[in-house]
């Protein structure tokens, strides 16, 4: 399959490393969100149960973000990276992969929420809702998550390329 797609093991490995970093960032962001919400409300069992019941984006972000990051990271490494490993380029590619994953995730969440509306029988305004939701998730999600995903993506990209370079020497 990799011969057909013309991707190397290095590209796929970078995608897997990006997926792992997206999972780590997703866990960190969701834990921070959970504890920040509970700190203001209190830590009794009723408010914890209410919070867990009312957050529709937590589960998709934990499942969908790493899968998207694997594909985006593989494509970025395939398109951007030179043949010889370079940790500096790896840093840039890691940041591009993280931000690219954010925008693809925003579009997929906008699509999922719009399909929910369409399946309920409301076709009017579906395209507008998709564009608005995608924009809102990308902008506000980017503001909230960029301070976490950009450094994680940069460190993973640098570390991955450094390891590959060290292994080839």
GROMACS .gro file of N, CA and C in nm:
model
  507
    1UNK      N    1   0.082  -0.119   0.000
    1UNK     CA    2   0.000   0.000   0.000
    1UNK      C    3   0.086   0.126   0.000
    2UNK      N    4   0.198   0.123   0.073
    2UNK     CA    5   0.282   0.242   0.077
    2UNK      C    6   0.348   0.268  -0.057
    3UNK      N    7   0.374   0.162  -0.138
    3UNK     CA    8   0.428   0.184  -0.271
    3UNK      C    9   0.324   0.251  -0.362
    4UNK      N   10   0.200   0.211  -0.348
    4UNK     CA   11   0.094   0.269  -0.428
    4UNK      C   12   0.075   0.417  -0.396
    5UNK      N   13   0.078   0.452  -0.269
    5UNK     CA   14   0.059   0.591  -0.226
    5UNK      C   15   0.188   0.673  -0.232
    6UNK      N   16   0.301   0.605  -0.253
    6UNK     CA   17   0.432   0.667  -0.261
    6UNK      C   18   0.470   0.741  -0.132
    7UNK      N   19   0.435   0.681  -0.021
    7UNK     CA   20   0.479   0.733   0.108
    7UNK      C   21   0.583   0.637   0.164
    8UNK      N   22   0.674   0.692   0.239
    8UNK     CA   23   0.778   0.609   0.299
    8UNK      C   24   0.741   0.574   0.442
    9UNK      N   25   0.819   0.485   0.499
    9UNK     CA   26   0.800   0.453   0.640
    9UNK      C   27   0.825   0.573   0.728
   10UNK      N   28   0.915   0.660   0.685
   10UNK     CA   29   0.944   0.783   0.759
   10UNK      C   30   0.821   0.874   0.763
   11UNK      N   31   0.750   0.885   0.650
   11UNK     CA   32   0.629   0.968   0.644
   11UNK      C   33   0.520   0.913   0.734
   12UNK      N   34   0.499   0.783   0.727
   12UNK     CA   35   0.396   0.720   0.809
   12UNK      C   36   0.433   0.728   0.957
   13UNK      N   37   0.562   0.709   0.987
   13UNK     CA   38   0.608   0.721   1.126
   13UNK      C   39   0.585   0.860   1.180
   14UNK      N   40   0.609   0.961   1.097
   14UNK     CA   41   0.583   1.099   1.140
   14UNK      C   42   0.435   1.121   1.164
   15UNK      N   43   0.351   1.061   1.078
   15UNK     CA   44   0.207   1.072   1.099
   15UNK      C   45   0.164   1.006   1.229
   16UNK      N   46   0.222   0.890   1.259
   16UNK     CA   47   0.190   0.823   1.385
   16UNK      C   48   0.239   0.903   1.505
   17UNK      N   49   0.357   0.963   1.492
   17UNK     CA   50   0.406   1.049   1.600
   17UNK      C   51   0.315   1.170   1.617
   18UNK      N   52   0.266   1.225   1.506
   18UNK     CA   53   0.171   1.336   1.514
   18UNK      C   54   0.039   1.295   1.577
   19UNK      N   55  -0.006   1.174   1.547
   19UNK     CA   56  -0.129   1.123   1.610
   19UNK      C   57  -0.112   1.105   1.759
   20UNK      N   58   0.005   1.056   1.800
   20UNK     CA   59   0.033   1.043   1.943
   20UNK      C   60   0.038   1.177   2.012
   21UNK      N   61   0.098   1.276   1.947
   21UNK     CA   62   0.104   1.409   2.007
   21UNK      C   63  -0.035   1.473   2.011
   22UNK      N   64  -0.118   1.445   1.911
   22UNK     CA   65  -0.255   1.497   1.914
   22UNK      C   66  -0.336   1.434   2.026
   23UNK      N   67  -0.314   1.306   2.050
   23UNK     CA   68  -0.382   1.239   2.162
   23UNK      C   69  -0.336   1.300   2.294
   24UNK      N   70  -0.207   1.321   2.309
   24UNK     CA   71  -0.155   1.383   2.430
   24UNK      C   72  -0.212   1.523   2.448
   25UNK      N   73  -0.211   1.604   2.343
   25UNK     CA   74  -0.265   1.740   2.353
   25UNK      C   75  -0.415   1.737   2.382
   26UNK      N   76  -0.487   1.644   2.323
   26UNK     CA   77  -0.631   1.634   2.347
   26UNK      C   78  -0.660   1.598   2.492
   27UNK      N   79  -0.584   1.505   2.546
   27UNK     CA   80  -0.601   1.468   2.687
   27UNK      C   81  -0.568   1.587   2.777
   28UNK      N   82  -0.459   1.657   2.750
   28UNK     CA   83  -0.422   1.772   2.832
   28UNK      C   84  -0.528   1.882   2.826
   29UNK      N   85  -0.578   1.910   2.707
   29UNK     CA   86  -0.679   2.016   2.692
   29UNK      C   87  -0.809   1.977   2.761
   30UNK      N   88  -0.851   1.852   2.746
   30UNK     CA   89  -0.976   1.808   2.810
   30UNK      C   90  -0.963   1.802   2.961
   31UNK      N   91  -0.848   1.760   3.011
   31UNK     CA   92  -0.827   1.761   3.157
   31UNK      C   93  -0.826   1.904   3.210
   32UNK      N   94  -0.759   1.993   3.140
   32UNK     CA   95  -0.757   2.132   3.182
   32UNK      C   96  -0.898   2.190   3.181
   33UNK      N   97  -0.974   2.162   3.076
   33UNK     CA   98  -1.111   2.210   3.066
   33UNK      C   99  -1.196   2.155   3.179
   34UNK      N  100  -1.181   2.027   3.210
   34UNK     CA  101  -1.259   1.964   3.316
   34UNK      C  102  -1.227   2.026   3.452
   35UNK      N  103  -1.098   2.038   3.485
   35UNK     CA  104  -1.062   2.089   3.617
   35UNK      C  105  -1.088   2.238   3.630
   36UNK      N  106  -1.074   2.313   3.521
   36UNK     CA  107  -1.104   2.455   3.527
   36UNK      C  108  -1.252   2.477   3.549
   37UNK      N  109  -1.336   2.396   3.486
   37UNK     CA  110  -1.481   2.406   3.505
   37UNK      C  111  -1.520   2.366   3.646
   38UNK      N  112  -1.461   2.259   3.696
   38UNK     CA  113  -1.496   2.211   3.830
   38UNK      C  114  -1.444   2.302   3.939
   39UNK      N  115  -1.333   2.370   3.914
   39UNK     CA  116  -1.278   2.459   4.015
   39UNK      C  117  -1.377   2.571   4.047
   40UNK      N  118  -1.446   2.622   3.944
   40UNK     CA  119  -1.543   2.729   3.965
   40UNK      C  120  -1.673   2.679   4.024
   41UNK      N  121  -1.712   2.556   3.996
   41UNK     CA  122  -1.839   2.502   4.043
   41UNK      C  123  -1.829   2.425   4.173
   42UNK      N  124  -1.716   2.367   4.200
   42UNK     CA  125  -1.701   2.279   4.314
   42UNK      C  126  -1.686   2.136   4.266
   43UNK      N  127  -1.632   2.053   4.351
   43UNK     CA  128  -1.603   1.916   4.311
   43UNK      C  129  -1.701   1.815   4.368
   44UNK      N  130  -1.828   1.852   4.383
   44UNK     CA  131  -1.922   1.751   4.430
   44UNK      C  132  -1.971   1.666   4.313
   45UNK      N  133  -2.025   1.551   4.343
   45UNK     CA  134  -2.057   1.453   4.238
   45UNK      C  135  -2.167   1.501   4.144
   46UNK      N  136  -2.258   1.585   4.189
   46UNK     CA  137  -2.366   1.633   4.103
   46UNK      C  138  -2.312   1.722   3.992
   47UNK      N  139  -2.220   1.813   4.022
   47UNK     CA  140  -2.166   1.901   3.918
   47UNK      C  141  -2.074   1.825   3.825
   48UNK      N  142  -2.002   1.725   3.873
   48UNK     CA  143  -1.917   1.645   3.785
   48UNK      C  144  -2.003   1.567   3.687
   49UNK      N  145  -2.111   1.506   3.733
   49UNK     CA  146  -2.200   1.432   3.645
   49UNK      C  147  -2.266   1.525   3.543
   50UNK      N  148  -2.303   1.646   3.586
   50UNK     CA  149  -2.364   1.742   3.494
   50UNK      C  150  -2.265   1.785   3.388
   51UNK      N  151  -2.140   1.806   3.425
   51UNK     CA  152  -2.038   1.847   3.328
   51UNK      C  153  -2.011   1.737   3.227
   52UNK      N  154  -2.000   1.614   3.272
   52UNK     CA  155  -1.970   1.504   3.181
   52UNK      C  156  -2.086   1.478   3.085
   53UNK      N  157  -2.206   1.506   3.126
   53UNK     CA  158  -2.323   1.483   3.041
   53UNK      C  159  -2.337   1.593   2.935
   54UNK      N  160  -2.288   1.713   2.961
   54UNK     CA  161  -2.318   1.825   2.873
   54UNK      C  162  -2.209   1.867   2.778
   55UNK      N  163  -2.102   1.793   2.761
   55UNK     CA  164  -1.993   1.837   2.675
   55UNK      C  165  -1.989   1.753   2.547
   56UNK      N  166  -2.043   1.807   2.436
   56UNK     CA  167  -2.053   1.725   2.315
   56UNK      C  168  -1.923   1.713   2.236
   57UNK      N  169  -1.823   1.795   2.262
   57UNK     CA  170  -1.704   1.792   2.178
   57UNK      C  171  -1.589   1.714   2.242
   58UNK      N  172  -1.601   1.674   2.368
   58UNK     CA  173  -1.492   1.604   2.435
   58UNK      C  174  -1.465   1.469   2.371
   59UNK      N  175  -1.566   1.387   2.354
   59UNK     CA  176  -1.545   1.253   2.299
   59UNK      C  177  -1.495   1.258   2.154
   60UNK      N  178  -1.556   1.338   2.064
   60UNK     CA  179  -1.502   1.343   1.928
   60UNK      C  180  -1.358   1.393   1.923
   61UNK      N  181  -1.324   1.485   2.011
   61UNK     CA  182  -1.187   1.535   2.007
   61UNK      C  183  -1.088   1.428   2.050
   62UNK      N  184  -1.127   1.343   2.142
   62UNK     CA  185  -1.037   1.237   2.188
   62UNK      C  186  -1.023   1.126   2.083
   63UNK      N  187  -1.123   1.106   2.001
   63UNK     CA  188  -1.119   1.000   1.900
   63UNK      C  189  -1.075   1.054   1.765
   64UNK      N  190  -1.135   1.162   1.722
   64UNK     CA  191  -1.116   1.212   1.587
   64UNK      C  192  -0.984   1.287   1.568
   65UNK      N  193  -0.942   1.364   1.665
   65UNK     CA  194  -0.819   1.445   1.650
   65UNK      C  195  -0.694   1.360   1.624
   66UNK      N  196  -0.670   1.252   1.698
   66UNK     CA  197  -0.551   1.172   1.667
   66UNK      C  198  -0.556   1.107   1.529
   67UNK      N  199  -0.674   1.062   1.487
   67UNK     CA  200  -0.686   0.999   1.355
   67UNK      C  201  -0.658   1.101   1.245
   68UNK      N  202  -0.713   1.220   1.260
   68UNK     CA  203  -0.688   1.327   1.163
   68UNK      C  204  -0.539   1.364   1.162
   69UNK      N  205  -0.479   1.371   1.280
   69UNK     CA  206  -0.338   1.408   1.290
   69UNK      C  207  -0.246   1.306   1.222
   70UNK      N  208  -0.283   1.178   1.226
   70UNK     CA  209  -0.202   1.076   1.157
   70UNK      C  210  -0.200   1.105   1.007
   71UNK      N  211  -0.316   1.131   0.950
   71UNK     CA  212  -0.322   1.157   0.807
   71UNK      C  213  -0.257   1.290   0.769
   72UNK      N  214  -0.285   1.395   0.845
   72UNK     CA  215  -0.227   1.525   0.814
   72UNK      C  216  -0.074   1.521   0.831
   73UNK      N  217  -0.026   1.458   0.938
   73UNK     CA  218   0.118   1.448   0.959
   73UNK      C  219   0.187   1.370   0.849
   74UNK      N  220   0.125   1.262   0.802
   74UNK     CA  221   0.182   1.184   0.692
   74UNK      C  222   0.189   1.267   0.564
   75UNK      N  223   0.084   1.340   0.535
   75UNK     CA  224   0.082   1.424   0.414
   75UNK      C  225   0.185   1.536   0.426
   76UNK      N  226   0.192   1.601   0.541
   76UNK     CA  227   0.289   1.710   0.558
   76UNK      C  228   0.431   1.658   0.542
   77UNK      N  229   0.463   1.545   0.602
   77UNK     CA  230   0.599   1.490   0.590
   77UNK      C  231   0.627   1.448   0.446
   78UNK      N  232   0.527   1.397   0.377
   78UNK     CA  233   0.545   1.355   0.237
   78UNK      C  234   0.571   1.476   0.148
   79UNK      N  235   0.499   1.585   0.171
   79UNK     CA  236   0.507   1.702   0.083
   79UNK      C  237   0.622   1.796   0.122
   80UNK      N  238   0.641   1.820   0.251
   80UNK     CA  239   0.733   1.925   0.295
   80UNK      C  240   0.877   1.882   0.316
   81UNK      N  241   0.898   1.762   0.361
   81UNK     CA  242   1.029   1.725   0.412
   81UNK      C  243   1.125   1.680   0.303
   82UNK      N  244   1.252   1.723   0.313
   82UNK     CA  245   1.352   1.673   0.220
   82UNK      C  246   1.388   1.528   0.252
   83UNK      N  247   1.467   1.468   0.164
   83UNK     CA  248   1.501   1.327   0.182
   83UNK      C  249   1.589   1.302   0.304
   84UNK      N  250   1.682   1.392   0.333
   84UNK     CA  251   1.767   1.372   0.449
   84UNK      C  252   1.703   1.437   0.572
   85UNK      N  253   1.708   1.368   0.685
   85UNK     CA  254   1.644   1.419   0.807
   85UNK      C  255   1.709   1.550   0.855
   86UNK      N  256   1.625   1.642   0.896
   86UNK     CA  257   1.671   1.771   0.946
   86UNK      C  258   1.578   1.813   1.061
   87UNK      N  259   1.630   1.819   1.183
   87UNK     CA  260   1.544   1.854   1.297
   87UNK      C  261   1.479   1.992   1.286
   88UNK      N  262   1.546   2.087   1.223
   88UNK     CA  263   1.485   2.221   1.208
   88UNK      C  264   1.363   2.215   1.119
   89UNK      N  265   1.373   2.145   1.008
   89UNK     CA  266   1.256   2.128   0.922
   89UNK      C  267   1.148   2.047   0.993
   90UNK      N  268   1.191   1.954   1.076
   90UNK     CA  269   1.096   1.875   1.154
   90UNK      C  270   1.014   1.961   1.248
   91UNK      N  271   1.078   2.063   1.306
   91UNK     CA  272   1.007   2.155   1.394
   91UNK      C  273   0.898   2.229   1.318
   92UNK      N  274   0.934   2.280   1.201
   92UNK     CA  275   0.836   2.354   1.119
   92UNK      C  276   0.725   2.260   1.072
   93UNK      N  277   0.763   2.141   1.028
   93UNK     CA  278   0.662   2.045   0.983
   93UNK      C  279   0.571   2.002   1.097
   94UNK      N  280   0.624   1.991   1.218
   94UNK     CA  281   0.541   1.958   1.333
   94UNK      C  282   0.438   2.066   1.364
   95UNK      N  283   0.479   2.192   1.352
   95UNK     CA  284   0.385   2.304   1.374
   95UNK      C  285   0.279   2.307   1.264
   96UNK      N  286   0.323   2.288   1.138
   96UNK     CA  287   0.228   2.286   1.027
   96UNK      C  288   0.130   2.170   1.042
   97UNK      N  289   0.179   2.055   1.084
   97UNK     CA  290   0.091   1.939   1.106
   97UNK      C  291  -0.010   1.967   1.216
   98UNK      N  292   0.035   2.028   1.325
   98UNK     CA  293  -0.057   2.058   1.437
   98UNK      C  294  -0.165   2.156   1.394
   99UNK      N  295  -0.126   2.264   1.327
   99UNK     CA  296  -0.225   2.363   1.284
   99UNK      C  297  -0.314   2.309   1.173
  100UNK      N  298  -0.256   2.230   1.082
  100UNK     CA  299  -0.337   2.168   0.977
  100UNK      C  300  -0.439   2.072   1.036
  101UNK      N  301  -0.397   1.997   1.136
  101UNK     CA  302  -0.489   1.905   1.203
  101UNK      C  303  -0.602   1.982   1.270
  102UNK      N  304  -0.570   2.097   1.328
  102UNK     CA  305  -0.673   2.180   1.391
  102UNK      C  306  -0.779   2.222   1.290
  103UNK      N  307  -0.737   2.267   1.172
  103UNK     CA  308  -0.833   2.313   1.073
  103UNK      C  309  -0.913   2.199   1.011
  104UNK      N  310  -0.848   2.085   0.988
  104UNK     CA  311  -0.922   1.969   0.937
  104UNK      C  312  -1.020   1.919   1.044
  105UNK      N  313  -0.979   1.921   1.171
  105UNK     CA  314  -1.069   1.882   1.280
  105UNK      C  315  -1.188   1.977   1.287
  106UNK      N  316  -1.164   2.107   1.272
  106UNK     CA  317  -1.274   2.204   1.277
  106UNK      C  318  -1.373   2.179   1.163
  107UNK      N  319  -1.322   2.151   1.044
  107UNK     CA  320  -1.411   2.124   0.931
  107UNK      C  321  -1.489   1.994   0.953
  108UNK      N  322  -1.424   1.893   1.008
  108UNK     CA  323  -1.495   1.767   1.031
  108UNK      C  324  -1.600   1.781   1.141
  109UNK      N  325  -1.571   1.858   1.245
  109UNK     CA  326  -1.672   1.881   1.349
  109UNK      C  327  -1.788   1.963   1.294
  110UNK      N  328  -1.758   2.063   1.212
  110UNK     CA  329  -1.865   2.139   1.148
  110UNK      C  330  -1.952   2.051   1.060
  111UNK      N  331  -1.887   1.958   0.988
  111UNK     CA  332  -1.961   1.865   0.903
  111UNK      C  333  -2.047   1.770   0.986
  112UNK      N  334  -1.991   1.716   1.095
  112UNK     CA  335  -2.068   1.625   1.180
  112UNK      C  336  -2.190   1.695   1.242
  113UNK      N  337  -2.171   1.816   1.289
  113UNK     CA  338  -2.283   1.888   1.351
  113UNK      C  339  -2.387   1.928   1.246
  114UNK      N  340  -2.342   1.960   1.126
  114UNK     CA  341  -2.435   1.995   1.019
  114UNK      C  342  -2.512   1.871   0.972
  115UNK      N  343  -2.444   1.756   0.963
  115UNK     CA  344  -2.513   1.632   0.924
  115UNK      C  345  -2.617   1.594   1.029
  116UNK      N  346  -2.591   1.626   1.153
  116UNK     CA  347  -2.689   1.601   1.258
  116UNK      C  348  -2.816   1.682   1.231
  117UNK      N  349  -2.798   1.806   1.189
  117UNK     CA  350  -2.913   1.891   1.159
  117UNK      C  351  -2.985   1.841   1.034
  118UNK      N  352  -2.909   1.801   0.933
  118UNK     CA  353  -2.971   1.753   0.809
  118UNK      C  354  -3.046   1.623   0.833
  119UNK      N  355  -2.991   1.536   0.917
  119UNK     CA  356  -3.060   1.410   0.944
  119UNK      C  357  -3.190   1.431   1.022
  120UNK      N  358  -3.201   1.545   1.088
  120UNK     CA  359  -3.325   1.577   1.159
  120UNK      C  360  -3.431   1.632   1.063
  121UNK      N  361  -3.392   1.652   0.936
  121UNK     CA  362  -3.490   1.696   0.837
  121UNK      C  363  -3.482   1.844   0.804
  122UNK      N  364  -3.388   1.917   0.860
  122UNK     CA  365  -3.378   2.059   0.835
  122UNK      C  366  -3.267   2.085   0.735
  123UNK      N  367  -3.303   2.105   0.609
  123UNK     CA  368  -3.202   2.131   0.506
  123UNK      C  369  -3.170   2.279   0.491
  124UNK      N  370  -3.262   2.364   0.534
  124UNK     CA  371  -3.244   2.507   0.518
  124UNK      C  372  -3.130   2.554   0.609
  125UNK      N  373  -3.036   2.620   0.551
  125UNK     CA  374  -2.926   2.676   0.628
  125UNK      C  375  -2.816   2.578   0.664
  126UNK      N  376  -2.815   2.460   0.604
  126UNK     CA  377  -2.714   2.361   0.639
  126UNK      C  378  -2.574   2.407   0.598
  127UNK      N  379  -2.560   2.464   0.478
  127UNK     CA  380  -2.429   2.511   0.433
  127UNK      C  381  -2.382   2.628   0.518
  128UNK      N  382  -2.473   2.720   0.549
  128UNK     CA  383  -2.436   2.832   0.635
  128UNK      C  384  -2.392   2.784   0.773
  129UNK      N  385  -2.465   2.686   0.825
  129UNK     CA  386  -2.429   2.633   0.956
  129UNK      C  387  -2.292   2.566   0.951
  130UNK      N  388  -2.263   2.491   0.845
  130UNK     CA  389  -2.133   2.428   0.830
  130UNK      C  390  -2.022   2.533   0.830
  131UNK      N  391  -2.038   2.637   0.752
  131UNK     CA  392  -1.934   2.741   0.742
  131UNK      C  393  -1.916   2.814   0.875
  132UNK      N  394  -2.025   2.848   0.939
  132UNK     CA  395  -2.017   2.921   1.065
  132UNK      C  396  -1.956   2.834   1.175
  133UNK      N  397  -2.002   2.709   1.185
  133UNK     CA  398  -1.946   2.620   1.288
  133UNK      C  399  -1.798   2.592   1.265
  134UNK      N  400  -1.761   2.568   1.140
  134UNK     CA  401  -1.620   2.545   1.109
  134UNK      C  402  -1.537   2.666   1.145
  135UNK      N  403  -1.585   2.784   1.109
  135UNK     CA  404  -1.512   2.908   1.141
  135UNK      C  405  -1.500   2.926   1.293
  136UNK      N  406  -1.609   2.908   1.364
  136UNK     CA  407  -1.606   2.927   1.509
  136UNK      C  408  -1.514   2.827   1.578
  137UNK      N  409  -1.522   2.700   1.538
  137UNK     CA  410  -1.437   2.599   1.599
  137UNK      C  411  -1.291   2.625   1.565
  138UNK      N  412  -1.263   2.665   1.441
  138UNK     CA  413  -1.123   2.690   1.402
  138UNK      C  414  -1.067   2.811   1.475
  139UNK      N  415  -1.141   2.920   1.481
  139UNK     CA  416  -1.089   3.042   1.543
  139UNK      C  417  -1.079   3.027   1.695
  140UNK      N  418  -1.191   2.996   1.759
  140UNK     CA  419  -1.188   2.990   1.904
  140UNK      C  420  -1.116   2.865   1.955
  141UNK      N  421  -1.129   2.755   1.883
  141UNK     CA  422  -1.052   2.636   1.919
  141UNK      C  423  -0.903   2.661   1.901
  142UNK      N  424  -0.868   2.735   1.797
  142UNK     CA  425  -0.728   2.769   1.775
  142UNK      C  426  -0.672   2.859   1.883
  143UNK      N  427  -0.752   2.955   1.926
  143UNK     CA  428  -0.707   3.045   2.034
  143UNK      C  429  -0.684   2.967   2.163
  144UNK      N  430  -0.772   2.873   2.191
  144UNK     CA  431  -0.762   2.796   2.315
  144UNK      C  432  -0.654   2.689   2.307
  145UNK      N  433  -0.647   2.619   2.194
  145UNK     CA  434  -0.558   2.504   2.187
  145UNK      C  435  -0.420   2.532   2.129
  146UNK      N  436  -0.404   2.640   2.054
  146UNK     CA  437  -0.274   2.667   1.990
  146UNK      C  438  -0.159   2.678   2.090
  147UNK      N  439  -0.178   2.738   2.207
  147UNK     CA  440  -0.066   2.741   2.302
  147UNK      C  441  -0.020   2.602   2.348
  148UNK      N  442  -0.105   2.502   2.331
  148UNK     CA  443  -0.066   2.366   2.368
  148UNK      C  444  -0.019   2.286   2.247
  149UNK      N  445  -0.095   2.291   2.136
  149UNK     CA  446  -0.062   2.204   2.023
  149UNK      C  447   0.059   2.250   1.944
  150UNK      N  448   0.086   2.380   1.939
  150UNK     CA  449   0.203   2.427   1.862
  150UNK      C  450   0.334   2.382   1.927
  151UNK      N  451   0.355   2.403   2.057
  151UNK     CA  452   0.480   2.352   2.116
  151UNK      C  453   0.491   2.200   2.113
  152UNK      N  454   0.379   2.130   2.136
  152UNK     CA  455   0.383   1.984   2.132
  152UNK      C  456   0.419   1.937   1.991
  153UNK      N  457   0.357   1.997   1.889
  153UNK     CA  458   0.388   1.961   1.750
  153UNK      C  459   0.532   1.992   1.714
  154UNK      N  460   0.582   2.107   1.760
  154UNK     CA  461   0.722   2.144   1.732
  154UNK      C  462   0.819   2.047   1.799
  155UNK      N  463   0.793   2.013   1.925
  155UNK     CA  464   0.881   1.920   1.996
  155UNK      C  465   0.879   1.780   1.934
  156UNK      N  466   0.761   1.734   1.898
  156UNK     CA  467   0.751   1.601   1.837
  156UNK      C  468   0.818   1.599   1.700
  157UNK      N  469   0.797   1.702   1.620
  157UNK     CA  470   0.862   1.709   1.489
  157UNK      C  471   1.013   1.715   1.500
  158UNK      N  472   1.062   1.798   1.592
  158UNK     CA  473   1.206   1.807   1.613
  158UNK      C  474   1.262   1.674   1.663
  159UNK      N  475   1.197   1.616   1.762
  159UNK     CA  476   1.244   1.490   1.820
  159UNK      C  477   1.241   1.376   1.720
  160UNK      N  478   1.138   1.371   1.638
  160UNK     CA  479   1.128   1.265   1.538
  160UNK      C  480   1.242   1.275   1.436
  161UNK      N  481   1.263   1.394   1.382
  161UNK     CA  482   1.369   1.412   1.284
  161UNK      C  483   1.508   1.394   1.348
  162UNK      N  484   1.524   1.436   1.472
  162UNK     CA  485   1.651   1.418   1.541
  162UNK      C  486   1.681   1.269   1.559
  163UNK      N  487   1.580   1.193   1.596
  163UNK     CA  488   1.598   1.050   1.614
  163UNK      C  489   1.632   0.981   1.482
  164UNK      N  490   1.563   1.019   1.375
  164UNK     CA  491   1.591   0.961   1.244
  164UNK      C  492   1.733   0.996   1.199
  165UNK      N  493   1.774   1.120   1.222
  165UNK     CA  494   1.909   1.163   1.184
  165UNK      C  495   2.015   1.089   1.266
  166UNK      N  496   1.991   1.076   1.394
  166UNK     CA  497   2.084   1.005   1.483
  166UNK      C  498   2.092   0.858   1.444
  167UNK      N  499   1.980   0.800   1.407
  167UNK     CA  500   1.976   0.658   1.368
  167UNK      C  501   2.053   0.631   1.238
  168UNK      N  502   2.054   0.728   1.148
  168UNK     CA  503   2.123   0.710   1.020
  168UNK      C  504   2.274   0.730   1.030
  169UNK      N  505   2.320   0.792   1.136
  169UNK     CA  506   2.465   0.818   1.149
  169UNK      C  507   2.540   0.701   1.199
   0.00000   0.00000   0.00000
